[in-house]
mmCIF file of C-alpha atoms in Angstrom:
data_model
loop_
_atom_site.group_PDB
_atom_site.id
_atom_site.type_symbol
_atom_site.label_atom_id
_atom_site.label_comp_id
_atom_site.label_asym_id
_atom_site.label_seq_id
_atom_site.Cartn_x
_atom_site.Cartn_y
_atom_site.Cartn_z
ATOM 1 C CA UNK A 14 10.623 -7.048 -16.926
ATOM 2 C CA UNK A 15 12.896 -8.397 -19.697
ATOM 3 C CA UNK A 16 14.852 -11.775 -19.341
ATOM 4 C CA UNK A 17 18.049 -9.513 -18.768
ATOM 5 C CA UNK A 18 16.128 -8.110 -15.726
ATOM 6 C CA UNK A 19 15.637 -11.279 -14.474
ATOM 7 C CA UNK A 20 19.003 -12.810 -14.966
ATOM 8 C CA UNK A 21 20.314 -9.541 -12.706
ATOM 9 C CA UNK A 22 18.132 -10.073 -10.066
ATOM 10 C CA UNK A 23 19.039 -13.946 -10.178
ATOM 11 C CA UNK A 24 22.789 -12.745 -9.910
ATOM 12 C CA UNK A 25 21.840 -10.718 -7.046
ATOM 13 C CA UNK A 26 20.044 -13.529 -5.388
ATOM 14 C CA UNK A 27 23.013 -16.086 -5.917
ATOM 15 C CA UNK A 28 25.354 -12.988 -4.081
ATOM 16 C CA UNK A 29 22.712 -13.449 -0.959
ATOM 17 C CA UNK A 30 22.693 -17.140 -1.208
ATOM 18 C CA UNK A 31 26.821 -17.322 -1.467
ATOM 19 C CA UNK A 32 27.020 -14.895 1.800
ATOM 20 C CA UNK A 33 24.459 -17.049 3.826
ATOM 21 C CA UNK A 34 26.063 -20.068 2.880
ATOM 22 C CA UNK A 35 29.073 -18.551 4.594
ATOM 23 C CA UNK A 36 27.178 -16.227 7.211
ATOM 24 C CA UNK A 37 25.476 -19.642 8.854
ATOM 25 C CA UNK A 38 27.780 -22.659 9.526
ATOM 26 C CA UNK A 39 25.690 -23.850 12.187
ATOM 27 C CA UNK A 40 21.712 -24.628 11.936
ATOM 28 C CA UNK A 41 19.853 -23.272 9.064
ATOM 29 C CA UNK A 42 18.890 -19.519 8.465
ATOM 30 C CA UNK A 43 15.380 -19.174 9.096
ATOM 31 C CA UNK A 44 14.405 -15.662 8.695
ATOM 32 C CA UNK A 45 16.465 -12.225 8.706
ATOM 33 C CA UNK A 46 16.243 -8.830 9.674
ATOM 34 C CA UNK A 47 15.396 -6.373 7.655
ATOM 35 C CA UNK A 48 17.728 -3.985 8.343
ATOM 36 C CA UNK A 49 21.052 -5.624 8.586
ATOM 37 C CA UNK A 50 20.737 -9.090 6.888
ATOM 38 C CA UNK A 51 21.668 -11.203 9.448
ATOM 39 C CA UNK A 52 20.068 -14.808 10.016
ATOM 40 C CA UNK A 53 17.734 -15.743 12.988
ATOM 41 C CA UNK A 54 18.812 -19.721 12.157
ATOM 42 C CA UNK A 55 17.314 -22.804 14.116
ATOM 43 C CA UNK A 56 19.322 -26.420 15.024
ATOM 44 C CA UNK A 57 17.986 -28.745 12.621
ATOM 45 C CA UNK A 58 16.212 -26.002 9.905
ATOM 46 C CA UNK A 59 12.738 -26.318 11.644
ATOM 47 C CA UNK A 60 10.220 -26.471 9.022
ATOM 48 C CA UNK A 61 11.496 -23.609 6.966
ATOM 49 C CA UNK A 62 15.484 -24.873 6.219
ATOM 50 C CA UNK A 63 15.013 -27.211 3.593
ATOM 51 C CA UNK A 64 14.118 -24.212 1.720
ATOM 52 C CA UNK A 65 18.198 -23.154 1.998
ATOM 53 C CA UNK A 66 19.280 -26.362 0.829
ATOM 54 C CA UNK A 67 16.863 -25.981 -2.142
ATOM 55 C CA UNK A 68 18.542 -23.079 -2.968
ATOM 56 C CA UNK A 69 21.670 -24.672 -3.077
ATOM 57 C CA UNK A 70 20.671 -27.016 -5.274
ATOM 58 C CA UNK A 71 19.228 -24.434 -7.926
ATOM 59 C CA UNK A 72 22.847 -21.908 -6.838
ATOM 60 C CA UNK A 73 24.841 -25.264 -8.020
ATOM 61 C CA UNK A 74 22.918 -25.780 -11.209
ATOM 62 C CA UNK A 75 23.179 -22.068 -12.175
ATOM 63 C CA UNK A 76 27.050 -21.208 -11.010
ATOM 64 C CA UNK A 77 28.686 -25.089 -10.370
ATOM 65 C CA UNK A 78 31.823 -23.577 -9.863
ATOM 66 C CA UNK A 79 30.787 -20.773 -6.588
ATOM 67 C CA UNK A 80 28.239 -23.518 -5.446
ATOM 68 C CA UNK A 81 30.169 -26.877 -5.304
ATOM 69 C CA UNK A 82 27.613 -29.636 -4.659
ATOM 70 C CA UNK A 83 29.649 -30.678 -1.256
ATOM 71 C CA UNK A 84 27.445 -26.915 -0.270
ATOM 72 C CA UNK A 85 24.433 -28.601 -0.695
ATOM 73 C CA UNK A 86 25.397 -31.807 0.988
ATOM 74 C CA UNK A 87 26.892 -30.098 4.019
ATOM 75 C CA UNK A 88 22.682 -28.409 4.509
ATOM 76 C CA UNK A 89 21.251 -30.940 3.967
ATOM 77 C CA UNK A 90 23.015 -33.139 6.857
ATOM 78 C CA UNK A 91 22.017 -30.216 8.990
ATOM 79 C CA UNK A 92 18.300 -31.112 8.703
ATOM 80 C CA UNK A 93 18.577 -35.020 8.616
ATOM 81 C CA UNK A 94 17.143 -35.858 11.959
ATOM 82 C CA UNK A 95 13.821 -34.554 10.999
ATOM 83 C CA UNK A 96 13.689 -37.267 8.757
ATOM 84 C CA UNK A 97 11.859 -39.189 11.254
ATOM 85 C CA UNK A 98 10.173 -36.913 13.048
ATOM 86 C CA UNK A 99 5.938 -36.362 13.217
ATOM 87 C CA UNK A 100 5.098 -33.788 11.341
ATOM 88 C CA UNK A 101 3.546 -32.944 7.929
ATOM 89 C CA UNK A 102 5.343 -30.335 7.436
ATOM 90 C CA UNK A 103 8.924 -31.863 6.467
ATOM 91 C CA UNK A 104 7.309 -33.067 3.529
ATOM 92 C CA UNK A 105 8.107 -28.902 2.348
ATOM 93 C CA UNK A 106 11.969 -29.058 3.696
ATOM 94 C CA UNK A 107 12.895 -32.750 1.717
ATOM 95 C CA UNK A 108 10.495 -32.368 -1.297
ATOM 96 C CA UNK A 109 12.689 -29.126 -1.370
ATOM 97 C CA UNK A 110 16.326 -30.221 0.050
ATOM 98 C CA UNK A 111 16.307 -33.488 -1.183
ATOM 99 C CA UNK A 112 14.539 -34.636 -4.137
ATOM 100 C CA UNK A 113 15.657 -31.823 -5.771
ATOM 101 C CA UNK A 114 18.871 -32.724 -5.255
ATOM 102 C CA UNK A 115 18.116 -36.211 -7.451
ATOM 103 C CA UNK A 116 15.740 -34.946 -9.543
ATOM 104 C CA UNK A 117 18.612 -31.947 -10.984
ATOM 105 C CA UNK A 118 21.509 -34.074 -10.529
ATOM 106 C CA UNK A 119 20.816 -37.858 -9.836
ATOM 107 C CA UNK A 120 22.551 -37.095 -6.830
ATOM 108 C CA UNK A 121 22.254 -40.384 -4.220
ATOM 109 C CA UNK A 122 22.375 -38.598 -0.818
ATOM 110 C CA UNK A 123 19.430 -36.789 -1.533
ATOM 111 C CA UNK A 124 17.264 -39.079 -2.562
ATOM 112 C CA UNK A 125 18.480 -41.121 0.344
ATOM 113 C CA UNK A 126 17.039 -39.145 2.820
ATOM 114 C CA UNK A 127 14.240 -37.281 0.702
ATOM 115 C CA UNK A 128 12.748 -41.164 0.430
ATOM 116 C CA UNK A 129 13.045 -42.094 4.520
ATOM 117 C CA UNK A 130 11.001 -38.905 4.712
ATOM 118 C CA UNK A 131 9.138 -40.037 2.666
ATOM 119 C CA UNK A 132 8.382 -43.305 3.655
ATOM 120 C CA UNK A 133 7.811 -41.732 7.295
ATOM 121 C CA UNK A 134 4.664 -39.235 5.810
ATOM 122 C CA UNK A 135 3.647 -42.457 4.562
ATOM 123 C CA UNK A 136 3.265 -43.900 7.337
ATOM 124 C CA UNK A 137 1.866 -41.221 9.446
ATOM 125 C CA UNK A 138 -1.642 -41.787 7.216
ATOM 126 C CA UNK A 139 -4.388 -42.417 9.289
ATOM 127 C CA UNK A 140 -7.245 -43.769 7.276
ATOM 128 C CA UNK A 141 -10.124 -43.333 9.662
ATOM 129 C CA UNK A 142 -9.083 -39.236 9.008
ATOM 130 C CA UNK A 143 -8.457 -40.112 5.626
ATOM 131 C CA UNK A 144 -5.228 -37.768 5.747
ATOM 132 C CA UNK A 145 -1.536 -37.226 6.928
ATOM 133 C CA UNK A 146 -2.641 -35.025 10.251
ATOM 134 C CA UNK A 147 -0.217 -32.699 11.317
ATOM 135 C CA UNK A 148 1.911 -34.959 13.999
ATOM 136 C CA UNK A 149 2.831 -34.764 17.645
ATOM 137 C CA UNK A 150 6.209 -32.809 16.281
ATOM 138 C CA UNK A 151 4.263 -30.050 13.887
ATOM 139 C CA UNK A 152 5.673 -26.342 14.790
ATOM 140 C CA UNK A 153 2.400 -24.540 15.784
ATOM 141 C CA UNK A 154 2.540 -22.007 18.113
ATOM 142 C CA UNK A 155 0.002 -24.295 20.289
ATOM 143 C CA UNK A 156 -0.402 -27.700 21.316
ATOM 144 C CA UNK A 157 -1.380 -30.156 18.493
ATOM 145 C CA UNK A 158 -4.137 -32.551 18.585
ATOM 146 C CA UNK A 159 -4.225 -36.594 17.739
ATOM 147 C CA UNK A 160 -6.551 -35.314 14.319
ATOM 148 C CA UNK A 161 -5.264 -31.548 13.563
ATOM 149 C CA UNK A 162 -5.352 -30.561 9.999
ATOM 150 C CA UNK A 163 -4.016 -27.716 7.720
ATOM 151 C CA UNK A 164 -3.851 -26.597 4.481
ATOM 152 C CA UNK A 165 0.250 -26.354 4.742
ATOM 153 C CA UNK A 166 -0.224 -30.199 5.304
ATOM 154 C CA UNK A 167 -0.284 -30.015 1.617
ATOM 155 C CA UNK A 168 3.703 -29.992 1.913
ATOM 156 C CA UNK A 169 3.342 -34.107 2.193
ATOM 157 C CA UNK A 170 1.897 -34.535 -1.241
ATOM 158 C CA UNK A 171 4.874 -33.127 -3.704
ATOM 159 C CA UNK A 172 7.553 -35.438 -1.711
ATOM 160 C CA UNK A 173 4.863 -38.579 -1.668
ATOM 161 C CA UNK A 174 4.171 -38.363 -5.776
ATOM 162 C CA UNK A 175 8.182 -38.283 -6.217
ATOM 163 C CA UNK A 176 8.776 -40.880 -4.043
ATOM 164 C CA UNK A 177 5.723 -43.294 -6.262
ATOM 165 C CA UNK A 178 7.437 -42.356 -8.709
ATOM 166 C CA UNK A 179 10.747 -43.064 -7.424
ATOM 167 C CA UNK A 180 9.265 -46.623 -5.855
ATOM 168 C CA UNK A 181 6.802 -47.202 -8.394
ATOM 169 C CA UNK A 182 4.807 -47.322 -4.900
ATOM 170 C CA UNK A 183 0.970 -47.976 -5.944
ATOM 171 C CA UNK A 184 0.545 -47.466 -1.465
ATOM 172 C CA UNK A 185 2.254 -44.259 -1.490
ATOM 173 C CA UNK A 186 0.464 -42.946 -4.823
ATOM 174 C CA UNK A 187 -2.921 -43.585 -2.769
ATOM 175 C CA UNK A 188 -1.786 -42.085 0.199
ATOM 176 C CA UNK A 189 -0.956 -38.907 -1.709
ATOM 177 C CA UNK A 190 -4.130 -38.903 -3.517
ATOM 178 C CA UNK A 191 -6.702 -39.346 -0.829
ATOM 179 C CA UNK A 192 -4.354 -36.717 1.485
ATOM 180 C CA UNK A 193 -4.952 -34.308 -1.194
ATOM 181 C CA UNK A 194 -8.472 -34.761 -1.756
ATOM 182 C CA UNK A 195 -9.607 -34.698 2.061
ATOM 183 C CA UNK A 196 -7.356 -31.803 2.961
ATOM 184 C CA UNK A 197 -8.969 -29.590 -0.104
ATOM 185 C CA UNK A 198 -12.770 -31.190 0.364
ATOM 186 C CA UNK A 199 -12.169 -29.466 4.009
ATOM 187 C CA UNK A 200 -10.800 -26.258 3.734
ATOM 188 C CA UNK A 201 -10.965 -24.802 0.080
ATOM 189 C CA UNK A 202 -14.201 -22.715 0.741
ATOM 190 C CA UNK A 203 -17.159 -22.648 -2.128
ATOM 191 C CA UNK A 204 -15.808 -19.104 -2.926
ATOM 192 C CA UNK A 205 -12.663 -20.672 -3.788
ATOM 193 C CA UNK A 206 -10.728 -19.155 -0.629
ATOM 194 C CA UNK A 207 -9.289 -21.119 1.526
ATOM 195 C CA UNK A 208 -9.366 -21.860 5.010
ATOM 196 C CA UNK A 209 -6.165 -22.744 7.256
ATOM 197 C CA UNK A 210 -6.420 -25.399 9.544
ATOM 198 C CA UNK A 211 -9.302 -27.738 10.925
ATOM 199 C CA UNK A 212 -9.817 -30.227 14.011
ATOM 200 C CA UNK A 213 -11.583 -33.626 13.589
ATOM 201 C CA UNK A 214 -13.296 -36.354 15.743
ATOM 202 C CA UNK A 215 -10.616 -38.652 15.753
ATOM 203 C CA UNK A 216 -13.001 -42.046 15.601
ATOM 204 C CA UNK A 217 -15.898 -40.254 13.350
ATOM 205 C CA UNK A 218 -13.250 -38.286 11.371
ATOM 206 C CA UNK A 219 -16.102 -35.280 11.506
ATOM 207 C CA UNK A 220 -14.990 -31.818 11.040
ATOM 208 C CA UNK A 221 -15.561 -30.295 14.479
ATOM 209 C CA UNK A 222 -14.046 -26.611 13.516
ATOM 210 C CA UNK A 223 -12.204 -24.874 10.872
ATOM 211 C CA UNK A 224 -10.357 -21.926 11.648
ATOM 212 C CA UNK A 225 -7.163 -19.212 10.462
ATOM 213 C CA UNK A 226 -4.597 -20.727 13.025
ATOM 214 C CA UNK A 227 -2.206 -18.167 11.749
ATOM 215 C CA UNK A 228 -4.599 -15.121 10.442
ATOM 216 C CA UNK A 229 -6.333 -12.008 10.951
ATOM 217 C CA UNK A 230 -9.485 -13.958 12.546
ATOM 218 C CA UNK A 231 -11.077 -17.647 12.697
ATOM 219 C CA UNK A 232 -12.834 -16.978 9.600
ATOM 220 C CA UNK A 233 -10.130 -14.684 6.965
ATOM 221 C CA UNK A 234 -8.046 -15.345 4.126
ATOM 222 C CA UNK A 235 -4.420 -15.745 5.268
ATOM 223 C CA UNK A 236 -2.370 -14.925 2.217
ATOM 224 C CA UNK A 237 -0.363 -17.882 2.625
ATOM 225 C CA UNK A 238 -2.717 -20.741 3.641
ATOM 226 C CA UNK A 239 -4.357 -19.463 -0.172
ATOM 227 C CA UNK A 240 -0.515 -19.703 -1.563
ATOM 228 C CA UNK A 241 0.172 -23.123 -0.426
ATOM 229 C CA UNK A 242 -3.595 -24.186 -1.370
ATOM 230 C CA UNK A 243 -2.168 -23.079 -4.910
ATOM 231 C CA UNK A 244 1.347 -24.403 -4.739
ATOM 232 C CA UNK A 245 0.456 -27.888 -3.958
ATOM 233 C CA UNK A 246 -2.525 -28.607 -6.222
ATOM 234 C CA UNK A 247 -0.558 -26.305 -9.233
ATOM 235 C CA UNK A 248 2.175 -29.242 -8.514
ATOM 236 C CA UNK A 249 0.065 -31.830 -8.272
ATOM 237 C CA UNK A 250 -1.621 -31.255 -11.749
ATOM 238 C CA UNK A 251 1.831 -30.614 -12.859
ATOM 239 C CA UNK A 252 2.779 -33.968 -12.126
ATOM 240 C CA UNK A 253 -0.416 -36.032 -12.362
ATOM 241 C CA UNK A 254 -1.378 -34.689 -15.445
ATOM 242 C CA UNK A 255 -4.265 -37.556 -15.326
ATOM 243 C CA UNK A 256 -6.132 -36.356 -12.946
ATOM 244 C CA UNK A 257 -8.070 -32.968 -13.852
ATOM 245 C CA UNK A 258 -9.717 -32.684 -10.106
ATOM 246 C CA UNK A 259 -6.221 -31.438 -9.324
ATOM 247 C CA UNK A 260 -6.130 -29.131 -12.121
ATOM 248 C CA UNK A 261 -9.661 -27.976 -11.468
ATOM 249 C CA UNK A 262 -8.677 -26.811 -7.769
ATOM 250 C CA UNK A 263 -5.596 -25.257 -9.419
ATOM 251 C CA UNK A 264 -7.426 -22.967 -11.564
ATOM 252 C CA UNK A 265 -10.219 -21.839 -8.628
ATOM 253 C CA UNK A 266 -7.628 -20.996 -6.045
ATOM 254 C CA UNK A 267 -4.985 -19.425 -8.359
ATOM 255 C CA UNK A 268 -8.562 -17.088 -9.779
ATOM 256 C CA UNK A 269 -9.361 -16.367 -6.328
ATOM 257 C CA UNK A 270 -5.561 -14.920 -5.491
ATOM 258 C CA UNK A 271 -5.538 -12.865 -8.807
ATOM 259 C CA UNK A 272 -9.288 -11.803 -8.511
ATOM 260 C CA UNK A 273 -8.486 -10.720 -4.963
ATOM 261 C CA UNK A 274 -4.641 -9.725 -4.831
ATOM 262 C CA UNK A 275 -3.953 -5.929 -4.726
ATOM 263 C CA UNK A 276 -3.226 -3.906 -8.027
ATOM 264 C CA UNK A 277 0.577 -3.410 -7.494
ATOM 265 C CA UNK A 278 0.177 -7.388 -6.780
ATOM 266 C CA UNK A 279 2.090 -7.819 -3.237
ATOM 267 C CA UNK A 280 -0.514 -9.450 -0.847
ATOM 268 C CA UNK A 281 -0.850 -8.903 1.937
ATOM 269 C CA UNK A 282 -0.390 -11.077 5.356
ATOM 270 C CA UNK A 283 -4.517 -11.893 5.573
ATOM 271 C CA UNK A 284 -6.667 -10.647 2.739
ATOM 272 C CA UNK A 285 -9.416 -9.759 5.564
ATOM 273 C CA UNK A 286 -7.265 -7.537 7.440
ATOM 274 C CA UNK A 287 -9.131 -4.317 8.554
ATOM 275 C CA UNK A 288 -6.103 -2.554 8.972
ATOM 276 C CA UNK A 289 -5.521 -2.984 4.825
ATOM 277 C CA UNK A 290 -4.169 -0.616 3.442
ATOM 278 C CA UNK A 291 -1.362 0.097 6.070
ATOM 279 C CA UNK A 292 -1.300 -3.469 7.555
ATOM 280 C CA UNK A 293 1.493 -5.551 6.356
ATOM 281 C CA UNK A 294 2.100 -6.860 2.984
ATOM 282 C CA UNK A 295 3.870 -10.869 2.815
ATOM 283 C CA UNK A 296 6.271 -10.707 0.041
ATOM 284 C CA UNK A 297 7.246 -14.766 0.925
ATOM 285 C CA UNK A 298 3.296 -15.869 0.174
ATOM 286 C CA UNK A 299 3.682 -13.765 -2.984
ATOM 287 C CA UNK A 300 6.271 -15.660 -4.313
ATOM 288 C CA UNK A 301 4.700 -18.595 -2.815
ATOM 289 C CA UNK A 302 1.552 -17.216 -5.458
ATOM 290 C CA UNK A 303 4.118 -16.340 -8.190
ATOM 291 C CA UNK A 304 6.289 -19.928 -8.119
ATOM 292 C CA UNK A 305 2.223 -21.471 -8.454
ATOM 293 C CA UNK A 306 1.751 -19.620 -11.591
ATOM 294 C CA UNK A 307 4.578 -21.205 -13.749
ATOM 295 C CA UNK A 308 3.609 -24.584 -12.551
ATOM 296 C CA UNK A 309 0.004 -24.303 -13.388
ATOM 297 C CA UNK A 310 1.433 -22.431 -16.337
ATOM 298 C CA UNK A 311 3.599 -25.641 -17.078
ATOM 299 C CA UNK A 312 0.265 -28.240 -16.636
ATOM 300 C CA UNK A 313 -1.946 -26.397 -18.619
ATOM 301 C CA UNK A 314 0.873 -26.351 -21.892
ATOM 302 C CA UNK A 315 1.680 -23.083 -23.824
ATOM 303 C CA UNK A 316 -2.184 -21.696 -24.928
ATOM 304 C CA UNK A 317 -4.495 -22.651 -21.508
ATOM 305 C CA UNK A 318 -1.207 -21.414 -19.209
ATOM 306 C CA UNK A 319 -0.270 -18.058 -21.085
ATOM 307 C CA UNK A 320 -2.892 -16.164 -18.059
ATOM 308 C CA UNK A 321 -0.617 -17.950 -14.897
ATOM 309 C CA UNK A 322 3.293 -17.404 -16.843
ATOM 310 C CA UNK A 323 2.361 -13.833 -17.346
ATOM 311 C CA UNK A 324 0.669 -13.541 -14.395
ATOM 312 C CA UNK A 325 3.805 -15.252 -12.971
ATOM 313 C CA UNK A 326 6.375 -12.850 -14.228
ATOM 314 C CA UNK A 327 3.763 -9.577 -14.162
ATOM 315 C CA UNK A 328 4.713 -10.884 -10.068
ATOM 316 C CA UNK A 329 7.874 -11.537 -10.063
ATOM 317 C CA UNK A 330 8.893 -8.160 -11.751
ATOM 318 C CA UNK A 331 7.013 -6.491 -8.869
ATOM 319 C CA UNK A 332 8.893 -8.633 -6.037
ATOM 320 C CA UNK A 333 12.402 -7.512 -7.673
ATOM 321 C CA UNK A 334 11.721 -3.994 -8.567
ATOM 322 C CA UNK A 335 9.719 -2.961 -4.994
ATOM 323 C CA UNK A 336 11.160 -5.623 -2.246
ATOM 324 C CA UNK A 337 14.743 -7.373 -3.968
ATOM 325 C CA UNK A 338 17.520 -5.291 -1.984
ATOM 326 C CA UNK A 339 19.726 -3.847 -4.865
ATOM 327 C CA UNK A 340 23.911 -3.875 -5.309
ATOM 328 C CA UNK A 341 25.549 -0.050 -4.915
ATOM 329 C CA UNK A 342 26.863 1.958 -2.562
ATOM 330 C CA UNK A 343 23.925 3.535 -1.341
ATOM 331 C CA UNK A 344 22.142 0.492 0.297
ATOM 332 C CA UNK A 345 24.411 -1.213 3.520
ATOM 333 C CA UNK A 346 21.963 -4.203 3.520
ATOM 334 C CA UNK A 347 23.406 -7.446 1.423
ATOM 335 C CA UNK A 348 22.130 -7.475 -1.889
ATOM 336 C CA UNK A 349 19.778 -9.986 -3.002
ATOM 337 C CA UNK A 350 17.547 -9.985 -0.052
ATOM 338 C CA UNK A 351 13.549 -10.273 -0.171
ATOM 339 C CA UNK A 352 12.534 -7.915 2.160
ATOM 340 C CA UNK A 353 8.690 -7.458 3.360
ATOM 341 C CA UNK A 354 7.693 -10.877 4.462
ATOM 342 C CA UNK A 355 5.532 -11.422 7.785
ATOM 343 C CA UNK A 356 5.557 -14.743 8.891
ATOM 344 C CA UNK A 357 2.330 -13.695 11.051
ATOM 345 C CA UNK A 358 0.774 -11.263 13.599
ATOM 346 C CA UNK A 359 -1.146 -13.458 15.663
ATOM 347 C CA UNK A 360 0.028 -12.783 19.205
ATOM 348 C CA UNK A 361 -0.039 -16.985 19.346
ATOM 349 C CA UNK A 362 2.546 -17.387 17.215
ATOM 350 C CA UNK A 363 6.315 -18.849 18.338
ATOM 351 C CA UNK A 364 8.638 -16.028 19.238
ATOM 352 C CA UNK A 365 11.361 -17.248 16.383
ATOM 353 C CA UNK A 366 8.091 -16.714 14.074
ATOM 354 C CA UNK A 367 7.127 -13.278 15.101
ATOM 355 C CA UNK A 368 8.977 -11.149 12.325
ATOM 356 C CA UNK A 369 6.480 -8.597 10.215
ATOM 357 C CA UNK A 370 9.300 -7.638 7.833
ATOM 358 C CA UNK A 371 11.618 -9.553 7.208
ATOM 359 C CA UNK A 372 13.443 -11.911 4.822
ATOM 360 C CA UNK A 373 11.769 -15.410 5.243
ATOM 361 C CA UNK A 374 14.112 -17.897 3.558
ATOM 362 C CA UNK A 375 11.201 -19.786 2.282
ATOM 363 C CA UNK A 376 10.006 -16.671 0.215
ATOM 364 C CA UNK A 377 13.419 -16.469 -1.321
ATOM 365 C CA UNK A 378 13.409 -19.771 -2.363
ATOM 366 C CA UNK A 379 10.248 -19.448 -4.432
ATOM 367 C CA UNK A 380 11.499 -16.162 -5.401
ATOM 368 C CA UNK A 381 15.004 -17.700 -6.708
ATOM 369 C CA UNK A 382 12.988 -20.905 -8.065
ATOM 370 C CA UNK A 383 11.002 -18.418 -10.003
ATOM 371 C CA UNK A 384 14.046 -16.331 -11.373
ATOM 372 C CA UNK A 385 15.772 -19.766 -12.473
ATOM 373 C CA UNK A 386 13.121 -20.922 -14.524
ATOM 374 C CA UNK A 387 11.822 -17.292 -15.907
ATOM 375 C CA UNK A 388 15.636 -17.326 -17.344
ATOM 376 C CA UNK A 389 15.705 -20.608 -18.722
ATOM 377 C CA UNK A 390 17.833 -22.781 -16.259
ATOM 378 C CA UNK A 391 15.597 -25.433 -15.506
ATOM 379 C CA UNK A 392 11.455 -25.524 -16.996
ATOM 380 C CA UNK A 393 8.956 -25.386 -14.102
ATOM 381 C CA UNK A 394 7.882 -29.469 -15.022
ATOM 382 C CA UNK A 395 11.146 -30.537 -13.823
ATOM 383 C CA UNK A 396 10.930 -29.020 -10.206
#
């Protein structure tokens, strides 16, 4: 797809983001129908809404003028009060709705609140685990032990490195770094696929069980646990350029999702489904997969990261062309949508999380993240 291509389907994107921004005044969208657009939103953006506010970050660097930064602000108050609350996962919404917000634009109310968020992962370390477990306030669809763990826990470490840098925090730099390690020694498999979530012994710290909290079966693939196995360490070597373990994992689970990804390159929900080929693709863990690409891409410089950018946009062209609603008379959805993602289909899962096709905000963020630096707007090393 040429960059013309892309800068359409970024326009396109930018109309959804402008008529979301108006379509939810309250709460935070969350996911949306298929079929008509409209928002299933939550109070405080759940894990999912910082994703929004990230997007209005990227909508104000791209079109200042239709996305006044006071858009931005206005989300991102929304989601404050789980500033403070237990859970690995917010580590995704302010890495996403905050620092972004100071690392594009310097912009003090962000980086206000993406540091007490922060400074709260920080402190959720337990060192006998030697990780951030997933917290008394995590959103899984059952109850949530002292020593839980999960690959999405990787949404701590991209906030933690920007606040060390931020601090110049040696404590916080170490927290991030042994997080990392302990969450991939546990569940990136020796074939390079990864496993979701695990429970420890609390005092021994022992792995007890790993399991797919969210997938086909205890022992499958889910397509996104593998995305945010390669989002997190693809940022990581990105931004700790020092340390090649990070780049290492980068490279095996990125090989695993492009030896094992379908030809037409939409994944689907779990790779281990038995119901593949007429089970349900996940368009949000593909862009999840695709957003990965350009920053591996970006840490492994122009020659070592040509295979991930083409990759990358070989990906993105499929997303726009197969599952982007388009502008014209002839389509009554809102243009600009990514249709096709599926949070899950374990019977387990939350009822606001039981959508199979759908638009999940967080897979049009990576989707618009993608478009924005594909055309030029910002270079993956910056976000």
């Amino acid at each position: 797809m040429s960059t013309s291509n892309f800068s359409s389907a970024r326009q396109r994107m930018l109309d959804r983001i402008a008529q979301t921004r108006d379509a939810v005044t309250v709460g935070l969208p969350h996911w949306a129908g298929t079929e008509d657009g409209k928002w299933i939103s939550t109070p405080d953006g759940d894990w999912t809404g910082g994703a929004f506010v990230g997007e209005l970050w990227l909508a104000h660097l791209a079109d200042p003028r239709r996305f006044p930064i006071s858009d931005a602000h206005a989300a991102l108050a929304r989601m404050l009060p789980r500033a403070q609350r237990r859970t690995a996962f917010k580590g995704f919404g302010f890495y996403h709705g905050a620092a972004l917000g100071s690392i594009l634009f310097g912009d003090e109310t962000a980086r206000d609140a993406a540091l007490t968020a922060a400074r709260s992962l920080e402190e959720m370390f337990d060192p006998q685990l030697g990780l951030i477990p997933l917290g008394q306030d995590a959103e899984e669809a059952s109850a949530v032990g002292t020593a839980e763990s999960s690959i999405d826990s990787l949404q701590a470490t991209g906030l933690l490195y920007w606040a060390a840098d931020q601090l110049s925090d040696s404590h916080m730099e170490e927290v991030a770094n042994a997080h990392m390690r302990r969450v991939l020694e546990i569940h990136v498999r020796p074939d390079d696929s990864v496993i979701q979530s695990s429970t420890l012994d609390p005092q021994t710290a022992r792995v007890l069980r790993t399991h797919t909290h969210k997938g086909y079966s205890d022992v499958s693939t889910w397509g996104r646990a593998q995305a945010w196995a390669m989002l997190y360490t693809a940022h990581a070597a990105m931004v700790r350029p020092e340390e090649p373990l990070w780049r290492e994992y980068a490279v095996r689970v990125l090989n695993w999702w492009i030896d094992h990804v379908p030809a037409a390159l939409i994944a689907y929900w779990d790779f281990d489904d038995p119901a593949i080929p007429t089970s349900n693709r996940d368009t949000a863990a593909t862009a999840i997969a695709a957003a990965a690409s350009l920053r591996l891409a970006s840490a492994l410089g122009p020659s070592g990261g040509a295979k991930y950018r083409d990759f990358a946009e070989r990906t993105v062209t499929q997303l726009v062309s197969g599952y982007l609603t388009p502008v014209g008379p002839d389509d009554q959805r809102p243009p600009g949508m990514l249709t096709g993602g599926c949070f899950t289909r374990k019977a387990v899962a939350r009822d606001i999380d039981t959508a199979h096709d759908a638009e999940l905000i967080f897979g049009s963020y990576y989707l618009f993240e993608s478009l924005v630096i594909l055309t030029g707007l910002v270079s993956a090393g910056r976000i």
